Coordinates of C-alpha atoms in Angstrom, one line a residue:
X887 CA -84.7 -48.5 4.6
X888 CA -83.9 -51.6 6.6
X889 CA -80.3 -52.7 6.6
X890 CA -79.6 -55.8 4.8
X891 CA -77.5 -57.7 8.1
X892 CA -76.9 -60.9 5.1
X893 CA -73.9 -58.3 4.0
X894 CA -72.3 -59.0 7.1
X895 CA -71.2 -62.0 9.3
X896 CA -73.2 -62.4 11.6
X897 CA -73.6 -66.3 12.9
X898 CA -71.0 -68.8 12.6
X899 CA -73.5 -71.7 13.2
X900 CA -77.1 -71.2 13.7
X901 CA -77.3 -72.5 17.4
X902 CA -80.2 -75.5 18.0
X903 CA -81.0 -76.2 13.9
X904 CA -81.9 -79.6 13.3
X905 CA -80.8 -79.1 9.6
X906 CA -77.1 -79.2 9.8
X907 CA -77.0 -79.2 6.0
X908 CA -79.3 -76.1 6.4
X909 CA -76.8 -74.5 9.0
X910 CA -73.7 -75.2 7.1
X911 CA -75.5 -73.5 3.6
X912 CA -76.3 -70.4 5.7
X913 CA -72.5 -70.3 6.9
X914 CA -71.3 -70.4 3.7
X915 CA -74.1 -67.9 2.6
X916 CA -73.0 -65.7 5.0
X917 CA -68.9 -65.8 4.2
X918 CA -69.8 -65.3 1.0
X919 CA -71.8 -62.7 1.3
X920 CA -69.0 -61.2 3.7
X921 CA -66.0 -61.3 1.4
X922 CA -68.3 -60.2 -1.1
X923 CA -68.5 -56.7 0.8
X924 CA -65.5 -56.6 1.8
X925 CA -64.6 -56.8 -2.1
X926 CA -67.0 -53.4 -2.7
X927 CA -65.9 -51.7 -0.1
X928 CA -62.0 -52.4 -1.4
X929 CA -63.3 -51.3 -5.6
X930 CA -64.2 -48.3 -3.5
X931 CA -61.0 -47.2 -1.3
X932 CA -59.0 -48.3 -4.7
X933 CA -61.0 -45.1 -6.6
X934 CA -59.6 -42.9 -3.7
X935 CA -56.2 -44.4 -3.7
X936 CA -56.1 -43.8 -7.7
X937 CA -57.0 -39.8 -6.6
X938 CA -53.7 -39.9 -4.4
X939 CA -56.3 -38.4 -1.6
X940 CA -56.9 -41.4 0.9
X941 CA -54.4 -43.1 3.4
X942 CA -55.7 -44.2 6.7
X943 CA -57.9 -46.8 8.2
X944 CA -61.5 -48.2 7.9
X945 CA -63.3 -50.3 10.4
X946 CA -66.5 -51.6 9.6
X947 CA -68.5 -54.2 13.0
X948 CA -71.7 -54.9 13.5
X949 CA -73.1 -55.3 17.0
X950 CA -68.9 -54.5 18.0
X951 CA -68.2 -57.4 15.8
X952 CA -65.5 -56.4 13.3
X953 CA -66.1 -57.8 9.7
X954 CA -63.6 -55.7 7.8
X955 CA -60.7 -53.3 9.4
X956 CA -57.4 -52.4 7.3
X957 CA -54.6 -49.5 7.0
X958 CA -53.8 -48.1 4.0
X959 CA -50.8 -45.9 2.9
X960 CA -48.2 -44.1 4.9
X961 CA -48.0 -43.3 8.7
X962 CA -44.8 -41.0 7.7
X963 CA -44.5 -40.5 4.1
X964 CA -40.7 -39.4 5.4
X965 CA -39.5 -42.9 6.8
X966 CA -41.7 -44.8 4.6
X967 CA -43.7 -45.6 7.8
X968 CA -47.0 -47.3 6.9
X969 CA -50.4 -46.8 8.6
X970 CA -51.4 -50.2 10.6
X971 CA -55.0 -50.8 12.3
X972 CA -53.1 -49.9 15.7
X973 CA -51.9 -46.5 14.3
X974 CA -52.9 -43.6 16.5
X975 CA -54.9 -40.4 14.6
X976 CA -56.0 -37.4 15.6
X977 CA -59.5 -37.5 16.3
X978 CA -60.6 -33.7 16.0
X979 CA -63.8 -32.7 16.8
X980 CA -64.7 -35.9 18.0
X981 CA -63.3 -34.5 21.3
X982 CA -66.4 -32.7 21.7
X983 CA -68.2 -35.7 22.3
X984 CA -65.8 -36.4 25.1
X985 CA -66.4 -32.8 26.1
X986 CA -70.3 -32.7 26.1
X987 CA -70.1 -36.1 28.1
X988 CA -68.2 -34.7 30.7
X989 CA -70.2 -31.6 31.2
X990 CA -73.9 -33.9 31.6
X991 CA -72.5 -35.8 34.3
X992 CA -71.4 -32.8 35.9
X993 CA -74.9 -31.7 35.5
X994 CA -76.0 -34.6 36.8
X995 CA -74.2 -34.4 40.1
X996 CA -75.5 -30.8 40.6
X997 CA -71.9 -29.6 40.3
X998 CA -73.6 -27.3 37.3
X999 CA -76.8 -26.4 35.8
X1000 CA -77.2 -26.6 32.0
X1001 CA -79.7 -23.6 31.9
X1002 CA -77.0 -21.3 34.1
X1003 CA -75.4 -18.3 32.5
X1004 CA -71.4 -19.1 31.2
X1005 CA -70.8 -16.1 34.1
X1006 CA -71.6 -17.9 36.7
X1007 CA -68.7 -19.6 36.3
X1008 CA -66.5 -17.7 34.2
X1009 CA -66.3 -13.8 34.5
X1010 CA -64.1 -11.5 33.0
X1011 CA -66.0 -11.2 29.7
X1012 CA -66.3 -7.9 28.2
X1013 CA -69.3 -7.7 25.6
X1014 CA -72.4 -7.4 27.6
X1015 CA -74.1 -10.3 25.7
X1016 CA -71.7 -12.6 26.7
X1017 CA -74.3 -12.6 30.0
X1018 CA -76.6 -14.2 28.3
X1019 CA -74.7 -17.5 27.1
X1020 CA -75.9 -20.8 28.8
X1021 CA -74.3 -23.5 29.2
X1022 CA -76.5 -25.1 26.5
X1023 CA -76.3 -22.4 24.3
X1024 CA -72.2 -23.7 24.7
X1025 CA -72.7 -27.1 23.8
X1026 CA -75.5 -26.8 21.0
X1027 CA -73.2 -24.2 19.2
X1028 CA -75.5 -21.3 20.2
X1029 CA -73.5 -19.6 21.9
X1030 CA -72.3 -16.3 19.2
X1031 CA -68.8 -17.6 19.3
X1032 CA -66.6 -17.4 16.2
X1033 CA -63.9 -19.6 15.7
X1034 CA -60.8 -18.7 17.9
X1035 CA -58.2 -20.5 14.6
X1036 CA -57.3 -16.8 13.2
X1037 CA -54.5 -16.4 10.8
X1038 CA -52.1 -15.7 13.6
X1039 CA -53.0 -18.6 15.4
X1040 CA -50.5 -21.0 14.8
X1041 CA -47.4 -18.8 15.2
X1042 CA -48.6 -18.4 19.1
X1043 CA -46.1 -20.3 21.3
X1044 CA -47.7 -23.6 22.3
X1045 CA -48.7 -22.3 26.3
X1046 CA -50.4 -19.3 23.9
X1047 CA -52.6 -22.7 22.5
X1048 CA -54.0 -24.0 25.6
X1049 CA -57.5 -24.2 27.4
X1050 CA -56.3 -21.4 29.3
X1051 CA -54.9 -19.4 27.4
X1052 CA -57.6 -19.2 24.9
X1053 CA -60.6 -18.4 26.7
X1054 CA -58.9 -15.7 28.4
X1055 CA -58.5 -13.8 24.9
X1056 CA -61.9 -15.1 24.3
X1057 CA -63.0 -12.4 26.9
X1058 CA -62.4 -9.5 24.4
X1059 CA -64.0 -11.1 21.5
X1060 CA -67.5 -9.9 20.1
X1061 CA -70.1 -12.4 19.7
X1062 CA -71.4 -13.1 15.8
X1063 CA -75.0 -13.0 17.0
X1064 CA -77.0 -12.4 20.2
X1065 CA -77.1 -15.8 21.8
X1066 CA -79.5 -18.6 21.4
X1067 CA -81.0 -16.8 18.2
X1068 CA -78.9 -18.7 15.6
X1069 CA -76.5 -21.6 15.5
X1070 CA -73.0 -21.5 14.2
X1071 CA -70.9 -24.4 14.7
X1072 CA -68.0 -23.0 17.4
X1073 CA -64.7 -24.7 18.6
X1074 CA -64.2 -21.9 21.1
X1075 CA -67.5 -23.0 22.9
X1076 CA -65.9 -25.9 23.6
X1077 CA -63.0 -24.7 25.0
X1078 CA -64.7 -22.5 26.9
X1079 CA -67.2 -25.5 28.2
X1080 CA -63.2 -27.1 29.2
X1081 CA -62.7 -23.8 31.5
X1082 CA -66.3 -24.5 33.3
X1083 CA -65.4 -28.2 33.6
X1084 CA -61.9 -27.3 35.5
X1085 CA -63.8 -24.7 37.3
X1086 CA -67.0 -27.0 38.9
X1087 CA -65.1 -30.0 39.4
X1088 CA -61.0 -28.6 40.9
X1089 CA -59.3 -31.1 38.4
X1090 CA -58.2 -30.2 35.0
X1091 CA -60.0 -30.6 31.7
X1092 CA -57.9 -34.0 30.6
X1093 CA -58.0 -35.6 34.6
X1094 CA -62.1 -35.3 34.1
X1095 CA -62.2 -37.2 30.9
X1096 CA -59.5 -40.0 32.2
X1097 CA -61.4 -40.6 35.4
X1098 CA -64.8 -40.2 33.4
X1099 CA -64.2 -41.6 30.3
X1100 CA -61.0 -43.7 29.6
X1101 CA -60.4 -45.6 32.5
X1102 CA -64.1 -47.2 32.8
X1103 CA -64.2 -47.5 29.4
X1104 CA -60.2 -49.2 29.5
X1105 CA -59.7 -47.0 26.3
X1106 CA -55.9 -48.6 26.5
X1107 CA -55.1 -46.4 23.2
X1108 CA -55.8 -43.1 23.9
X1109 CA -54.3 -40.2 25.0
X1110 CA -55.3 -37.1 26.0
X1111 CA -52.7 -34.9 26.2
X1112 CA -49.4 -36.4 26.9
X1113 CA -48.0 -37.8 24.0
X1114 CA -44.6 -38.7 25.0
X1115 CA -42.5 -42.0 23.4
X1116 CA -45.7 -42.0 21.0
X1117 CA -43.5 -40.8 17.8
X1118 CA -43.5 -44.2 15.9
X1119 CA -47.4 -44.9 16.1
X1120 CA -48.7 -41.5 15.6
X1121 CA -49.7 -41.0 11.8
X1122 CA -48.7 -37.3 10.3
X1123 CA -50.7 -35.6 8.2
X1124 CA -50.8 -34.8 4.7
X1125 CA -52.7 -32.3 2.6
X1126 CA -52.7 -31.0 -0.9
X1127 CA -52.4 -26.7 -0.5
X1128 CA -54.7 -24.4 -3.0
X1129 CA -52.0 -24.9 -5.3
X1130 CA -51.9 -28.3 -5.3
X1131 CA -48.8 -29.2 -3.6
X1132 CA -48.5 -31.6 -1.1
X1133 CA -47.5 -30.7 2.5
X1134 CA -47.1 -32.3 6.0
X1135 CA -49.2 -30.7 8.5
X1136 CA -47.8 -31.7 11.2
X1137 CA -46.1 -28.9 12.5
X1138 CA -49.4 -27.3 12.2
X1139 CA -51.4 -29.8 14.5
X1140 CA -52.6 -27.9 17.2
X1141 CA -52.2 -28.5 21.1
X1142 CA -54.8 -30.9 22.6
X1143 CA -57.8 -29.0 24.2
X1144 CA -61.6 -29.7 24.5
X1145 CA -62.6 -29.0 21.0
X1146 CA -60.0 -31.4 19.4
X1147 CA -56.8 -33.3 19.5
X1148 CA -57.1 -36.5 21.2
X1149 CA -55.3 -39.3 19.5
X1150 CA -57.0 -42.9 19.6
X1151 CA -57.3 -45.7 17.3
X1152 CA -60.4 -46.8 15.6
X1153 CA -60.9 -49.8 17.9
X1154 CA -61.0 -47.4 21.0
X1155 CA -63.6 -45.0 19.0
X1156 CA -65.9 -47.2 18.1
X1157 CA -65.7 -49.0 21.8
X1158 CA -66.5 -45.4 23.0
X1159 CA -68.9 -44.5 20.7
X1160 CA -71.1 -47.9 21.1
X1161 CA -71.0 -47.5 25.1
X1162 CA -72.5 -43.6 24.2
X1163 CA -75.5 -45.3 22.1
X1164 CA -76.1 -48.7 23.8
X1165 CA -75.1 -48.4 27.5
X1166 CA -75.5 -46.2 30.6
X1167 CA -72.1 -46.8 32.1
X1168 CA -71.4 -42.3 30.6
X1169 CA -74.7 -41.2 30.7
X1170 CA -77.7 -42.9 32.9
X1171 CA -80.6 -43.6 30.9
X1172 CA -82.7 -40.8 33.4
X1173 CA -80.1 -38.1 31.4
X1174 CA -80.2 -39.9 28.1
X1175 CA -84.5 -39.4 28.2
X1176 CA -84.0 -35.9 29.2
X1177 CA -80.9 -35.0 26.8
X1178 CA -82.7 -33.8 23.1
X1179 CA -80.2 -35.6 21.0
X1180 CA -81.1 -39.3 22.9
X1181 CA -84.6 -38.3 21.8
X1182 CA -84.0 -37.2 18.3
X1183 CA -82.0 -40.8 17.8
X1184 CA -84.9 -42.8 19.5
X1185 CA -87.2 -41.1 16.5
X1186 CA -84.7 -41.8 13.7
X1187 CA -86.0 -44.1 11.6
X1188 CA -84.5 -48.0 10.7
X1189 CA -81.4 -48.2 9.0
X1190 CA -80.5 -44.6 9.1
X1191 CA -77.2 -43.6 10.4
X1192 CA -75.7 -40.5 13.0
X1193 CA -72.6 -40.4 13.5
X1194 CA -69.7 -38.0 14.2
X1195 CA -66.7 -36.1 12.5
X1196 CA -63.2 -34.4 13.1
X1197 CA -60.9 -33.2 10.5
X1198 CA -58.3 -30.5 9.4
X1199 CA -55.4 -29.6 7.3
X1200 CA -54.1 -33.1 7.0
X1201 CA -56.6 -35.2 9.0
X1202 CA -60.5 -36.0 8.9
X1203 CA -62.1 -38.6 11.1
X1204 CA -65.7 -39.6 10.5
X1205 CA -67.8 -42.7 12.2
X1206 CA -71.1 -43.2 11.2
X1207 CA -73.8 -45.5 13.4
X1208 CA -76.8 -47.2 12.1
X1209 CA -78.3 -47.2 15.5
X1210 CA -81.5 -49.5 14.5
X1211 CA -78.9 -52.1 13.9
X1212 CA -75.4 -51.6 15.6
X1213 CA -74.0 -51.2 12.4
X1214 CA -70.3 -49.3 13.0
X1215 CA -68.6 -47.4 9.8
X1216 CA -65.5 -45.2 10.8
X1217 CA -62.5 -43.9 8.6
X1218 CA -59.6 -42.2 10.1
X1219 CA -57.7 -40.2 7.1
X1220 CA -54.3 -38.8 7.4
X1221 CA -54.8 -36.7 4.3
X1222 CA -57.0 -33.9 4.2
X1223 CA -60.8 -33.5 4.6
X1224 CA -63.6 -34.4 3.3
X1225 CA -62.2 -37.7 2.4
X1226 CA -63.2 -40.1 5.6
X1227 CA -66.8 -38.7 5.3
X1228 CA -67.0 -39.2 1.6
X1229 CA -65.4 -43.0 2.1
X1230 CA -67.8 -43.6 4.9
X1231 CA -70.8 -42.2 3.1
X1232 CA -69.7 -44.9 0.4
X1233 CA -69.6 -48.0 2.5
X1234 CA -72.5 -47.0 4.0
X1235 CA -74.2 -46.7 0.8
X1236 CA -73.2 -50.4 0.2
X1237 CA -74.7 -51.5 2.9
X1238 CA -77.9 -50.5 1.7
X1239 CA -77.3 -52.2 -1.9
X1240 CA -76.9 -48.3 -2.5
X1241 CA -74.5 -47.5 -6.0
X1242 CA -71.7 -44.9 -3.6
X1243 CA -71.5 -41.8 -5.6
X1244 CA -67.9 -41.5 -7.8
X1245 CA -65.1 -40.0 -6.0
X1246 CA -63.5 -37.1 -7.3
X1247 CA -60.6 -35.0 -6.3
X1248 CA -61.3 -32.3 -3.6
X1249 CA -63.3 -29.2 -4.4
X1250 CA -60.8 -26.6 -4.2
X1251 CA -58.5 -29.0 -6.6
X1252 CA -61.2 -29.1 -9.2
X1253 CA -61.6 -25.4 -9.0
X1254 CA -58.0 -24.3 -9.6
X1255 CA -58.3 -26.6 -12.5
X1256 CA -61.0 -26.0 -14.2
X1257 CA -60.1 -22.1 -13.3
X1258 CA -56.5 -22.9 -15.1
X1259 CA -58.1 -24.5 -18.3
X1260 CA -61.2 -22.7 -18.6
X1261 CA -61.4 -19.2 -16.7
X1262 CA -63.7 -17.6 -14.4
X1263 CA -66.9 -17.9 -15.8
X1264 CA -66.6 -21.6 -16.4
X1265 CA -66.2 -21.8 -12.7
X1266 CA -69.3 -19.2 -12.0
X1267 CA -72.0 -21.7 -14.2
X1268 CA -70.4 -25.2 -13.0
X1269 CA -69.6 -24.0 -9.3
X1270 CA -72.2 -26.7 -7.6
X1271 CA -70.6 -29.8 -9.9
X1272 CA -67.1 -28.6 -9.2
X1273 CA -67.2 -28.6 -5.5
X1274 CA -69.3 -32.0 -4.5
X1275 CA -65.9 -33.2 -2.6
X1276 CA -66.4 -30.7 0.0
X1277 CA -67.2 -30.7 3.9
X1278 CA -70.6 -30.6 3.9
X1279 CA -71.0 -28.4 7.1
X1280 CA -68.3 -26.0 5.7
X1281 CA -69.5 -22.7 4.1
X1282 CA -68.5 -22.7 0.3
X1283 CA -67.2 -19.9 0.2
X1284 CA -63.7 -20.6 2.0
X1285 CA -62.9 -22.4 -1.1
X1286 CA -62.5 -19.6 -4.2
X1287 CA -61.7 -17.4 -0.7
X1288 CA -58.5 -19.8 -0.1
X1289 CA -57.2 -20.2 -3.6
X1290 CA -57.1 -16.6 -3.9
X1291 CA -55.3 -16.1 -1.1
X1292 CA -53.0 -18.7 -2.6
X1293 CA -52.3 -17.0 -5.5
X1294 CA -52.4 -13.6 -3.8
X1295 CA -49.8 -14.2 -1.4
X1296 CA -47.7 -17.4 -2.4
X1297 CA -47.8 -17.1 -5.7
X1298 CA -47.6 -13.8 -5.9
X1299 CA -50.1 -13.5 -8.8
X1300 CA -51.8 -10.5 -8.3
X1301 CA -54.2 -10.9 -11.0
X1302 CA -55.6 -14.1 -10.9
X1303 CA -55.9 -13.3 -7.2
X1304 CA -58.2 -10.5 -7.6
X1305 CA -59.9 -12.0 -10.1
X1306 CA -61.1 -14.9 -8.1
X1307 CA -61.7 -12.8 -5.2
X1308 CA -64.1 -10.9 -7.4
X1309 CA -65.5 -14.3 -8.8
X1310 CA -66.6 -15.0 -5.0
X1311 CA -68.4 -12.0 -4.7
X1312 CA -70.4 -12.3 -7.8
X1313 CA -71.3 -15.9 -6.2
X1314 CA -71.7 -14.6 -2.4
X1315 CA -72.9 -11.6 -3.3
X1316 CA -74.4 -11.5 1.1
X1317 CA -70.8 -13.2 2.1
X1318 CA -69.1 -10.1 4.1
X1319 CA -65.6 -12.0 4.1
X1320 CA -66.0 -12.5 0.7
X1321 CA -65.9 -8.7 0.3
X1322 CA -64.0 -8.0 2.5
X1323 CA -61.1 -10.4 0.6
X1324 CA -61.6 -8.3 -2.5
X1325 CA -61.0 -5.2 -1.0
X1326 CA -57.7 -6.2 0.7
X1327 CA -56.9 -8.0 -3.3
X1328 CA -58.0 -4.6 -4.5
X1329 CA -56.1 -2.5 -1.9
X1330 CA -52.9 -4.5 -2.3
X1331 CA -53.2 -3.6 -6.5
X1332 CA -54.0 0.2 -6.1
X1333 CA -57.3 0.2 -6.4
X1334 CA -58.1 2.5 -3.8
X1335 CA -61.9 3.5 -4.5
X1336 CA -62.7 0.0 -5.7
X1337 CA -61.0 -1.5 -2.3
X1338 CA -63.1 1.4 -0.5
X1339 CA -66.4 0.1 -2.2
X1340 CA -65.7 -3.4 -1.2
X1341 CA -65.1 -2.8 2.5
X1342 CA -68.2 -0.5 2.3
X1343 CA -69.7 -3.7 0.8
X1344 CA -68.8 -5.7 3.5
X1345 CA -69.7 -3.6 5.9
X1346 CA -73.4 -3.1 5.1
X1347 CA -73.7 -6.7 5.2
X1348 CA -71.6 -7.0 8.9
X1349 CA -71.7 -4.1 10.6
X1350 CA -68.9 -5.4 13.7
X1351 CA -66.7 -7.5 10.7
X1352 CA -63.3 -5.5 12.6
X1353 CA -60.9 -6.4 9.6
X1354 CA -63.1 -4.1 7.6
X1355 CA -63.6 -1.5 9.6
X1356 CA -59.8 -1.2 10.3
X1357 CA -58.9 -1.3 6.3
X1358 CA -61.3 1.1 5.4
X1359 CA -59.9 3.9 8.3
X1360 CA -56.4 3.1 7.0
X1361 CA -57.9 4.0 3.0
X1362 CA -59.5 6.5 3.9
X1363 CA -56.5 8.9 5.7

């Protein structure tokens, strides 16, 4: 569907009418038109502001034009420090943008080849099929790569956290699948595409996107990695846990690395983003007609958007880009995600004369709800309705996986735990985490064969899941 461009304004005065009347109809038209959206897209922040699950900013522009930009809520819920348009978030995964952009030009100055093997440039790896990893199969998230965020993670010292630091345990990791015959979204892929960066080009990760990216692009508020005498403009984060209680997670922000953890306002994204769609000053047009995503957006038809999202405990970014008409939508949250996609989605949908869907509280709220007041098999025949607020890219799973562990080991409710743990298996009955979960539930209640049939359970489904294998040896002394 076309984009209706009379929601926005675009024209102050139409230049050369011989109808001033006409022209000064059209303006007024077009304001009203303007505050008009501006009104819709405030009715729809207000439903997420009555949910207690929205504070941050939205900016809305058309052709870099901004028609509507405003903060909402709290910075620093602590000193009462509210969010203003100049408030600096962190981006998450939009970093990878950053990342991929960084590794084309290197490509492009023959300092790398995008077909080569990842041990070309970085050896040390010990599974065999770690040979066959390209650097594609790095940045299209086929590279077998799990996530590198265990539960452990975050009690590393910070130098533990870093680019290097991280691949080098990386070396000793299996791979999910043999690579380049499935693809699983990876943050270590990207860390591990920062390594090969430092390692072509003799400058670290963070220099290579400065000289690349921020100075020619005079990205005046963002930072990288050095985020000193940035306290008072950095927003903290705030998330509701299983349980519903709400937290800062700011002491659980990770360090800056390739995969995430730039901060930047929205201004400076959408100035980035725009120069990656419309100009050539990152990529030359040459790359751009080689590169598959350039071709995919050159099919996509009018008035459909692409766009780009970050978010953990506490943070979600999202910016969505009608490309047909240089229509910018981006929400930075500083509560927990899916909430800047959902709010984005929404004033997207308005620009279309769309009805936005109703917001609702996040999925894994509405679970231990309804769980509460109406047991597990409510939950089992309204799963699907009671989990529409969720990351759409996220596996479902996680969600009656985390409030089990919730109850499990902060609430210390045994019961419930293993009863929702069971729930997810009946669910996921192919899930292998899901059974391995109820076999540590079941272990941890003396249920030793049960526990033993679960792990079995899990293992026939993944063969190499470690945890598994290592609980059932210890059951079975």
């Amino acid at each position: 569907m076309k984009f209706n461009s009379s929601l926005f304004f675009l024209l102050i005065t139409l230049i050369g009418c011989k109808n001033n009347k006409a022209s000064q109809e059209s303006t007024t038209n077009s304001n009203q038109e303007t505050t008009e959206f501006s009104t819709s897209i405030g009715n729809v922040v207000k439903n997420y502001l009555d949910l207690e699950i929205f504070s941050g900013i939205i900016l809305v522009a058309e052709k870099g034009e901004i028609q509507f930009h405003k903060a909402y809520g709290f910075a620093n819920r602590k000193t009462n420090t509210s969010n203003t348009i100049n408030t600096l978030f962190d981006i998450g995964s939009m970093n990878k943008t950053f990342t991929s952009i960084v590794v084309k030009q290197l490509a492009t100055e023959g300092k790398l080849d995008l077909n080569a093997k990842l041990t070309d440039y970085i050896t040390g790896f010990k599974n065999l099929n770690t040979d066959k990893i390209t650097i594609n199969h790095l940045l299209n998230h086929e590279s077998g790569f799990a996530d590198y965020h265990n539960r452990d993670y975050f009690n590393l010292p910070l130098n533990e956290r870093k680019l290097e630091a991280i691949v080098e345990r990386a070396k000793s990791y299996e791979l999910n699948f043999e690579p380049g015959t499935e693809q699983d979204y990876s943050n270590l892929g990207y860390v591990i595409l920062g390594a090969v960066i430092e390692k072509v080009s003799g400058k670290s990760y963070f220099d290579n996107v400065r000289e690349r990216i921020v100075n020619p692009l005079n990205l005046k508020n963002t930072y990288l990695n050095d985020f000193s005498n940035l306290e008072n403009r950095i927003a903290h984060g705030y998330y509701y846990t299983p349980l519903g209680e709400l937290e800062e997670s700011t002491p659980k922000q990770d360090a800056p690395n390739p995969d995430g953890g730039f901060l930047s306002t929205t201004e400076d994204i959408m100035k980035f983003y725009r120069s990656y769609y419309y100009n050539n000053l990152l990529l030359s047009e040459d790359v751009k007609s080689n590169d598959p995503y350039f071709n995919y957006l050159k099919e996509l038809p009018e008035g459909k958007a692409t766009g780009a999202a970050g978010g953990f405990e506490g943070f979600n970014t999202a910016l969505y880009q009608v490309v047909s008409s240089d229509l910018t939508i981006i929400v930075f949250a500083n509560m927990d995600e899916p909430v800047a996609e959902h709010i984005a989605l929404d004033i997207l949908a308005l620009s279309r004369g769309e009805i936005p869907n109703k917001s609702q509280a996040p999925a894994i709220q509405n679970v231990r709800e309804a769980f509460n007041k109406n047991g597990a098999d409510f939950i089992k025949a309204n799963f699907e309705d009671l989990t529409i607020n969720f990351h759409p890219e996220d596996p479902k799973d996680i969600i009656l996986n985390a409030l089990a562990y919730a109850y499990l080991y902060e609430a210390n409710d045994l019961d419930k735990a293993v009863e929702l743990f069971k729930l997810n298996t009946e669910i996921f009955p192919n899930i292998a985490n899901c059974w391995d979960s109820y076999g540590e539930a079941l272990a941890k209640s003396g249920n030793r064969e049960e526990a033993i049939e679960a792990y079995e359970k899990a293992l026939s489904i993944r063969p190499n899941l470690e945890s598994a294998k290592n609980a059932l040896k210890e059951l079975k002394k």
